[in-house]
């Protein structure tokens, strides 16, 4: 572009004496030309219009997806409901059915939501999900579907009484009406709460009994509850849970017995403090009291005992095996207690000691027999504590530990837990406690 005249350096015009007319005209013409040039220069120096910028790219809207899709039928109950969003965050998810709202959990980033438990059979569900995109625009989607019908149902029960008080060794025990094939699904459908934190595991005893056992004994004075969301869980092909199962109970004062068939004495701890070292007499040769950590089952005052050559009513008797072993009042063997074994498998104690022990005993109190030449038999009583921690984990279909506390339970990798074992009989039994000749650590 040429340099405009306005930008050139100014020039001075000087005339001596009178100016001729021609000069005046010429000057005028020059002035006019300069004026014209100035106008032209002004026009050429005007700033050019800047090209308009293209509008900023619009931020993508939130993209919602719901599974199962709208109109789906024969939906599997175990699959649940999943909601995902791209380019945004979920603001609300509701799942409704005739039975009421369904609970679910959102991930930490707010981009995914999933139901917590199995859906119910032959049920129509409606899912409504809302999300806000990165540009601030809200989106709502709806899906309505129906779940599969069941060909058969299973039920479950527990003998634990509502609000009942048990000993520190008591497991949660659930019995099913038929064999369970999909055991992992059953374990995942149960949530546990405890007023004090514990670590334990689910363990199967056959295919119709599921137990939860803590790694060590429950802390005394713990409130425990569980809710098994079995309704809609497929336990075998085409067979689903008919109803949920729930129960709550309490762990009472700690009462622990370790009885030696070799020394003929038993140690008793109450509320985690020594209560006494009492003389006993256990099973005679050929009828030995078997080793192992058992749990008290029930108690009677009196109970009838029938065997080879005897049929008697025995006062103050606390049972710990199905085969008929008790810790009981035995006035007839006081002279042998602390010296030799003369019973038919029971633990004989004096009337005075029986009067102390019997009122304190509750189902679930640990009773460990040591020093016997006879191994304990699995399932002769509540024998969950025969198993080491690793053995108990192997009986879980998930092979996972369960951390339990006031807010619920979580499955965890057992390898992440401290490798601690019970340090003394107040925390739990020694491993392999049912083997012959087992003694205290």
CSV table of N, CA, C and O in Angstrom, one decimal, residues 340-424:
chain,number,residue,atom,x,y,z
A,340,UNK,N,-8.9,-88.6,87.5
A,340,UNK,CA,-9.0,-89.6,86.5
A,340,UNK,C,-10.3,-89.4,85.7
A,340,UNK,O,-11.2,-88.6,86.1
A,341,UNK,N,-10.4,-90.1,84.6
A,341,UNK,CA,-11.6,-89.9,83.7
A,341,UNK,C,-12.5,-91.1,83.9
A,341,UNK,O,-12.1,-92.3,83.6
A,342,UNK,N,-13.8,-90.9,84.3
A,342,UNK,CA,-14.7,-92.0,84.5
A,342,UNK,C,-16.1,-91.8,83.9
A,342,UNK,O,-17.0,-92.6,84.0
A,343,UNK,N,-16.2,-90.7,83.1
A,343,UNK,CA,-17.5,-90.4,82.5
A,343,UNK,C,-17.7,-91.2,81.2
A,343,UNK,O,-16.8,-91.8,80.7
A,344,UNK,N,-18.9,-91.1,80.6
A,344,UNK,CA,-19.2,-91.7,79.3
A,344,UNK,C,-19.0,-90.7,78.2
A,344,UNK,O,-19.6,-90.9,77.1
A,345,UNK,N,-18.3,-89.7,78.4
A,345,UNK,CA,-18.0,-88.7,77.3
A,345,UNK,C,-18.3,-87.3,77.7
A,345,UNK,O,-17.9,-86.3,77.1
A,346,UNK,N,-19.1,-87.1,78.8
A,346,UNK,CA,-19.4,-85.8,79.3
A,346,UNK,C,-18.3,-85.2,80.1
A,346,UNK,O,-17.3,-85.9,80.5
A,347,UNK,N,-18.4,-83.9,80.5
A,347,UNK,CA,-17.5,-83.3,81.4
A,347,UNK,C,-18.2,-83.1,82.7
A,347,UNK,O,-19.1,-82.3,82.9
A,348,UNK,N,-17.8,-84.0,83.7
A,348,UNK,CA,-18.3,-83.9,85.0
A,348,UNK,C,-17.7,-82.8,85.8
A,348,UNK,O,-16.5,-82.7,85.9
A,349,UNK,N,-18.5,-82.0,86.5
A,349,UNK,CA,-18.1,-81.0,87.4
A,349,UNK,C,-18.9,-81.1,88.7
A,349,UNK,O,-19.9,-81.8,88.8
A,350,UNK,N,-18.3,-80.5,89.8
A,350,UNK,CA,-19.0,-80.7,91.1
A,350,UNK,C,-20.3,-79.9,91.1
A,350,UNK,O,-20.5,-79.0,90.3
A,351,UNK,N,-21.2,-80.3,92.0
A,351,UNK,CA,-22.5,-79.5,92.1
A,351,UNK,C,-22.2,-78.0,92.4
A,351,UNK,O,-23.0,-77.2,91.8
A,352,UNK,N,-21.2,-77.7,93.2
A,352,UNK,CA,-21.0,-76.2,93.4
A,352,UNK,C,-20.6,-75.5,92.2
A,352,UNK,O,-21.0,-74.4,91.9
A,353,UNK,N,-19.7,-76.1,91.4
A,353,UNK,CA,-19.3,-75.5,90.1
A,353,UNK,C,-20.4,-75.4,89.1
A,353,UNK,O,-20.5,-74.5,88.3
A,354,UNK,N,-21.2,-76.5,89.0
A,354,UNK,CA,-22.3,-76.5,88.1
A,354,UNK,C,-23.3,-75.4,88.4
A,354,UNK,O,-23.9,-74.8,87.5
A,355,UNK,N,-23.5,-75.1,89.7
A,355,UNK,CA,-24.4,-74.1,90.1
A,355,UNK,C,-23.9,-72.7,89.7
A,355,UNK,O,-24.7,-71.8,89.5
A,356,UNK,N,-22.6,-72.6,89.5
A,356,UNK,CA,-22.0,-71.3,89.0
A,356,UNK,C,-22.1,-71.2,87.5
A,356,UNK,O,-22.6,-70.2,86.9
A,357,UNK,N,-21.7,-72.3,86.8
A,357,UNK,CA,-21.6,-72.3,85.3
A,357,UNK,C,-23.0,-72.3,84.7
A,357,UNK,O,-23.2,-71.6,83.7
A,358,UNK,N,-23.9,-73.1,85.1
A,358,UNK,CA,-25.2,-73.3,84.4
A,358,UNK,C,-26.0,-72.0,84.2
A,358,UNK,O,-26.4,-71.7,83.1
A,359,UNK,N,-26.1,-71.1,85.2
A,359,UNK,CA,-26.9,-69.9,85.0
A,359,UNK,C,-26.3,-69.0,84.0
A,359,UNK,O,-27.0,-68.2,83.3
A,360,UNK,N,-24.9,-69.0,83.8
A,360,UNK,CA,-24.2,-68.1,82.9
A,360,UNK,C,-24.3,-68.6,81.5
A,360,UNK,O,-24.1,-67.8,80.6
A,361,UNK,N,-24.5,-69.9,81.3
A,361,UNK,CA,-24.3,-70.5,80.0
A,361,UNK,C,-25.4,-70.1,79.0
A,361,UNK,O,-26.6,-70.0,79.4
A,362,UNK,N,-25.0,-69.8,77.8
A,362,UNK,CA,-26.0,-69.5,76.7
A,362,UNK,C,-25.5,-70.3,75.4
A,362,UNK,O,-24.4,-70.6,75.3
A,363,UNK,N,-26.4,-70.5,74.5
A,363,UNK,CA,-26.0,-71.1,73.2
A,363,UNK,C,-24.9,-70.3,72.6
A,363,UNK,O,-25.0,-69.1,72.5
A,364,UNK,N,-23.9,-71.0,72.1
A,364,UNK,CA,-22.8,-70.2,71.4
A,364,UNK,C,-21.6,-70.0,72.3
A,364,UNK,O,-20.6,-69.4,71.8
A,365,UNK,N,-21.6,-70.4,73.5
A,365,UNK,CA,-20.4,-70.3,74.3
A,365,UNK,C,-19.4,-71.3,73.9
A,365,UNK,O,-19.7,-72.5,73.8
A,366,UNK,N,-18.1,-70.9,73.7
A,366,UNK,CA,-17.1,-71.9,73.3
A,366,UNK,C,-16.7,-72.8,74.4
A,366,UNK,O,-16.5,-72.5,75.5
A,367,UNK,N,-16.6,-74.1,74.0
A,367,UNK,CA,-16.1,-75.2,74.9
A,367,UNK,C,-15.0,-75.9,74.1
A,367,UNK,O,-15.3,-76.6,73.1
A,368,UNK,N,-13.8,-75.8,74.5
A,368,UNK,CA,-12.7,-76.5,73.8
A,368,UNK,C,-12.2,-77.6,74.7
A,368,UNK,O,-11.8,-77.5,75.8
A,369,UNK,N,-12.2,-78.8,74.1
A,369,UNK,CA,-11.7,-80.0,74.7
A,369,UNK,C,-10.3,-80.3,74.1
A,369,UNK,O,-10.1,-80.3,72.9
A,370,UNK,N,-9.3,-80.4,75.0
A,370,UNK,CA,-7.9,-80.7,74.6
A,370,UNK,C,-7.4,-81.9,75.3
A,370,UNK,O,-7.9,-82.4,76.3
A,371,UNK,N,-6.3,-82.4,74.8
A,371,UNK,CA,-5.5,-83.5,75.4
A,371,UNK,C,-6.1,-84.9,75.2
A,371,UNK,O,-5.6,-85.9,75.7
A,372,UNK,N,-7.2,-85.0,74.4
A,372,UNK,CA,-7.8,-86.3,74.2
A,372,UNK,C,-7.1,-87.1,73.1
A,372,UNK,O,-6.6,-86.5,72.1
A,373,UNK,N,-7.1,-88.4,73.2
A,373,UNK,CA,-6.6,-89.2,72.1
A,373,UNK,C,-7.5,-89.4,70.9
A,373,UNK,O,-7.2,-90.0,69.9
A,374,UNK,N,-8.7,-88.8,71.0
A,374,UNK,CA,-9.8,-88.9,70.0
A,374,UNK,C,-10.0,-87.6,69.3
A,374,UNK,O,-10.2,-86.6,70.0
A,375,UNK,N,-10.1,-87.6,68.0
A,375,UNK,CA,-10.4,-86.4,67.2
A,375,UNK,C,-11.9,-86.1,67.2
A,375,UNK,O,-12.7,-87.0,67.2
A,376,UNK,N,-12.2,-84.9,67.2
A,376,UNK,CA,-13.6,-84.5,67.1
A,376,UNK,C,-14.1,-84.7,65.7
A,376,UNK,O,-13.4,-84.7,64.7
A,377,UNK,N,-15.4,-84.9,65.6
A,377,UNK,CA,-16.1,-85.2,64.4
A,377,UNK,C,-16.8,-84.0,63.9
A,377,UNK,O,-17.6,-83.3,64.6
A,378,UNK,N,-16.6,-83.7,62.6
A,378,UNK,CA,-17.3,-82.5,62.0
A,378,UNK,C,-18.8,-82.7,62.1
A,378,UNK,O,-19.3,-83.8,61.8
A,379,UNK,N,-19.5,-81.6,62.4
A,379,UNK,CA,-20.9,-81.6,62.5
A,379,UNK,C,-21.5,-82.4,63.7
A,379,UNK,O,-22.7,-82.5,63.9
A,380,UNK,N,-20.7,-82.8,64.7
A,380,UNK,CA,-21.2,-83.4,65.9
A,380,UNK,C,-21.3,-82.2,66.9
A,380,UNK,O,-20.5,-81.9,67.7
A,381,UNK,N,-22.3,-81.4,66.6
A,381,UNK,CA,-22.5,-80.1,67.3
A,381,UNK,C,-22.2,-79.0,66.3
A,381,UNK,O,-22.1,-79.2,65.1
A,382,UNK,N,-22.1,-77.8,66.8
A,382,UNK,CA,-21.7,-76.6,66.0
A,382,UNK,C,-20.2,-76.6,66.0
A,382,UNK,O,-19.5,-76.0,66.9
A,383,UNK,N,-19.6,-77.1,64.9
A,383,UNK,CA,-18.2,-77.3,64.8
A,383,UNK,C,-17.5,-76.3,63.9
A,383,UNK,O,-16.4,-76.6,63.4
A,384,UNK,N,-18.1,-75.2,63.6
A,384,UNK,CA,-17.5,-74.2,62.7
A,384,UNK,C,-16.1,-73.8,63.2
A,384,UNK,O,-15.3,-73.4,62.3
A,385,UNK,N,-15.8,-73.8,64.5
A,385,UNK,CA,-14.5,-73.4,65.0
A,385,UNK,C,-13.5,-74.5,64.9
A,385,UNK,O,-12.3,-74.3,65.3
A,386,UNK,N,-13.8,-75.7,64.4
A,386,UNK,CA,-12.8,-76.7,64.0
A,386,UNK,C,-11.9,-76.2,62.9
A,386,UNK,O,-10.7,-76.6,62.8
A,387,UNK,N,-12.4,-75.3,62.1
A,387,UNK,CA,-11.7,-74.9,60.9
A,387,UNK,C,-10.8,-73.7,61.2
A,387,UNK,O,-11.1,-72.8,62.0
A,388,UNK,N,-9.6,-73.8,60.5
A,388,UNK,CA,-8.7,-72.6,60.6
A,388,UNK,C,-9.3,-71.5,59.7
A,388,UNK,O,-10.3,-71.7,59.0
A,389,UNK,N,-8.8,-70.3,59.9
A,389,UNK,CA,-9.3,-69.2,59.1
A,389,UNK,C,-9.2,-69.5,57.6
A,389,UNK,O,-10.1,-69.2,56.8
A,390,UNK,N,-8.1,-70.0,57.1
A,390,UNK,CA,-7.9,-70.3,55.7
A,390,UNK,C,-8.8,-71.4,55.3
A,390,UNK,O,-9.4,-71.4,54.1
A,391,UNK,N,-9.1,-72.4,56.1
A,391,UNK,CA,-10.1,-73.4,55.8
A,391,UNK,C,-11.5,-72.9,55.6
A,391,UNK,O,-12.2,-73.2,54.7
A,392,UNK,N,-11.8,-72.0,56.5
A,392,UNK,CA,-13.1,-71.3,56.5
A,392,UNK,C,-13.3,-70.5,55.2
A,392,UNK,O,-14.3,-70.6,54.5
A,393,UNK,N,-12.2,-69.8,54.8
A,393,UNK,CA,-12.3,-69.0,53.5
A,393,UNK,C,-12.5,-69.9,52.3
A,393,UNK,O,-13.2,-69.6,51.4
A,394,UNK,N,-11.9,-71.1,52.3
A,394,UNK,CA,-12.0,-72.0,51.2
A,394,UNK,C,-13.4,-72.5,51.1
A,394,UNK,O,-13.8,-73.0,50.0
A,395,UNK,N,-14.2,-72.5,52.2
A,395,UNK,CA,-15.6,-73.0,52.1
A,395,UNK,C,-16.5,-71.9,51.6
A,395,UNK,O,-17.7,-72.1,51.4
A,396,UNK,N,-16.0,-70.7,51.4
A,396,UNK,CA,-16.8,-69.6,50.8
A,396,UNK,C,-16.7,-69.8,49.3
A,396,UNK,O,-15.7,-70.1,48.7
A,397,UNK,N,-17.9,-69.6,48.6
A,397,UNK,CA,-17.9,-69.7,47.1
A,397,UNK,C,-17.1,-68.5,46.5
A,397,UNK,O,-16.6,-68.6,45.4
A,398,UNK,N,-17.1,-67.4,47.2
A,398,UNK,CA,-16.3,-66.2,46.8
A,398,UNK,C,-14.9,-66.2,47.2
A,398,UNK,O,-14.1,-65.5,46.6
A,399,UNK,N,-14.5,-67.0,48.2
A,399,UNK,CA,-13.2,-67.0,48.8
A,399,UNK,C,-12.8,-65.6,49.3
A,399,UNK,O,-11.6,-65.3,49.2
A,400,UNK,N,-13.7,-64.9,49.8
A,400,UNK,CA,-13.5,-63.5,50.2
A,400,UNK,C,-13.8,-63.4,51.7
A,400,UNK,O,-14.6,-64.1,52.2
A,401,UNK,N,-13.1,-62.4,52.3
A,401,UNK,CA,-13.4,-62.1,53.7
A,401,UNK,C,-14.5,-61.0,53.7
A,401,UNK,O,-14.8,-60.4,52.6
A,402,UNK,N,-15.2,-60.9,54.8
A,402,UNK,CA,-16.3,-59.9,54.9
A,402,UNK,C,-15.9,-58.9,56.1
A,402,UNK,O,-15.8,-59.4,57.2
A,403,UNK,N,-15.8,-57.7,55.8
A,403,UNK,CA,-15.6,-56.7,56.9
A,403,UNK,C,-17.0,-56.2,57.3
A,403,UNK,O,-17.8,-55.7,56.4
A,404,UNK,N,-17.3,-56.2,58.6
A,404,UNK,CA,-18.7,-55.9,59.1
A,404,UNK,C,-18.5,-54.8,60.1
A,404,UNK,O,-17.6,-54.8,60.9
A,405,UNK,N,-19.5,-53.8,60.0
A,405,UNK,CA,-19.5,-52.7,61.0
A,405,UNK,C,-20.9,-52.2,61.1
A,405,UNK,O,-21.9,-52.7,60.6
A,406,UNK,N,-21.0,-51.1,61.8
A,406,UNK,CA,-22.4,-50.5,62.0
A,406,UNK,C,-23.1,-50.1,60.7
A,406,UNK,O,-24.3,-50.0,60.7
A,407,UNK,N,-22.4,-49.8,59.7
A,407,UNK,CA,-23.0,-49.3,58.4
A,407,UNK,C,-23.1,-50.4,57.3
A,407,UNK,O,-23.5,-50.1,56.2
A,408,UNK,N,-22.8,-51.6,57.7
A,408,UNK,CA,-23.0,-52.7,56.7
A,408,UNK,C,-21.7,-53.6,56.6
A,408,UNK,O,-20.8,-53.5,57.4
A,409,UNK,N,-21.7,-54.3,55.5
A,409,UNK,CA,-20.6,-55.3,55.2
A,409,UNK,C,-20.1,-55.1,53.8
A,409,UNK,O,-20.7,-54.7,52.9
A,410,UNK,N,-18.8,-55.4,53.7
A,410,UNK,CA,-18.1,-55.3,52.4
A,410,UNK,C,-17.2,-56.5,52.2
A,410,UNK,O,-16.5,-57.0,53.1
A,411,UNK,N,-17.2,-57.0,51.0
A,411,UNK,CA,-16.3,-58.1,50.7
A,411,UNK,C,-14.9,-57.6,50.4
A,411,UNK,O,-14.7,-56.6,49.7
A,412,UNK,N,-13.9,-58.2,51.0
A,412,UNK,CA,-12.5,-57.8,50.8
A,412,UNK,C,-11.6,-59.0,50.5
A,412,UNK,O,-11.9,-60.1,50.9
A,413,UNK,N,-10.5,-58.7,49.8
A,413,UNK,CA,-9.5,-59.7,49.6
A,413,UNK,C,-8.8,-60.1,50.9
A,413,UNK,O,-8.2,-59.2,51.5
A,414,UNK,N,-8.8,-61.4,51.3
A,414,UNK,CA,-8.2,-61.7,52.6
A,414,UNK,C,-6.7,-61.4,52.7
A,414,UNK,O,-6.2,-61.3,53.7
A,415,UNK,N,-6.1,-61.4,51.5
A,415,UNK,CA,-4.6,-61.1,51.5
A,415,UNK,C,-4.3,-59.7,52.0
A,415,UNK,O,-3.2,-59.4,52.3
A,416,UNK,N,-5.3,-58.8,52.0
A,416,UNK,CA,-5.1,-57.4,52.4
A,416,UNK,C,-5.2,-57.3,53.9
A,416,UNK,O,-5.0,-56.2,54.5
A,417,UNK,N,-5.7,-58.3,54.6
A,417,UNK,CA,-5.9,-58.3,56.0
A,417,UNK,C,-4.6,-58.6,56.8
A,417,UNK,O,-3.8,-59.3,56.3
A,418,UNK,N,-4.5,-58.0,58.0
A,418,UNK,CA,-3.3,-58.4,58.8
A,418,UNK,C,-3.3,-59.9,59.1
A,418,UNK,O,-4.3,-60.5,59.3
A,419,UNK,N,-2.1,-60.5,59.2
A,419,UNK,CA,-2.0,-61.9,59.3
A,419,UNK,C,-2.0,-62.3,60.8
A,419,UNK,O,-1.3,-63.2,61.2
A,420,UNK,N,-2.9,-61.7,61.6
A,420,UNK,CA,-2.9,-62.0,63.0
A,420,UNK,C,-3.8,-63.2,63.3
A,420,UNK,O,-4.8,-63.5,62.5
A,421,UNK,N,-3.5,-64.0,64.3
A,421,UNK,CA,-4.3,-65.2,64.7
A,421,UNK,C,-4.6,-65.0,66.2
A,421,UNK,O,-4.1,-64.1,66.8
A,422,UNK,N,-5.6,-65.7,66.7
A,422,UNK,CA,-6.0,-65.6,68.1
A,422,UNK,C,-4.8,-65.7,69.0
A,422,UNK,O,-4.0,-66.7,68.8
A,423,UNK,N,-4.6,-64.8,69.9
A,423,UNK,CA,-3.4,-64.8,70.7
A,423,UNK,C,-3.6,-65.6,72.0
A,423,UNK,O,-2.7,-66.1,72.6
A,424,UNK,N,-4.9,-65.9,72.3
A,424,UNK,CA,-5.2,-66.6,73.5
A,424,UNK,C,-6.6,-67.2,73.4
A,424,UNK,O,-7.4,-66.8,72.5
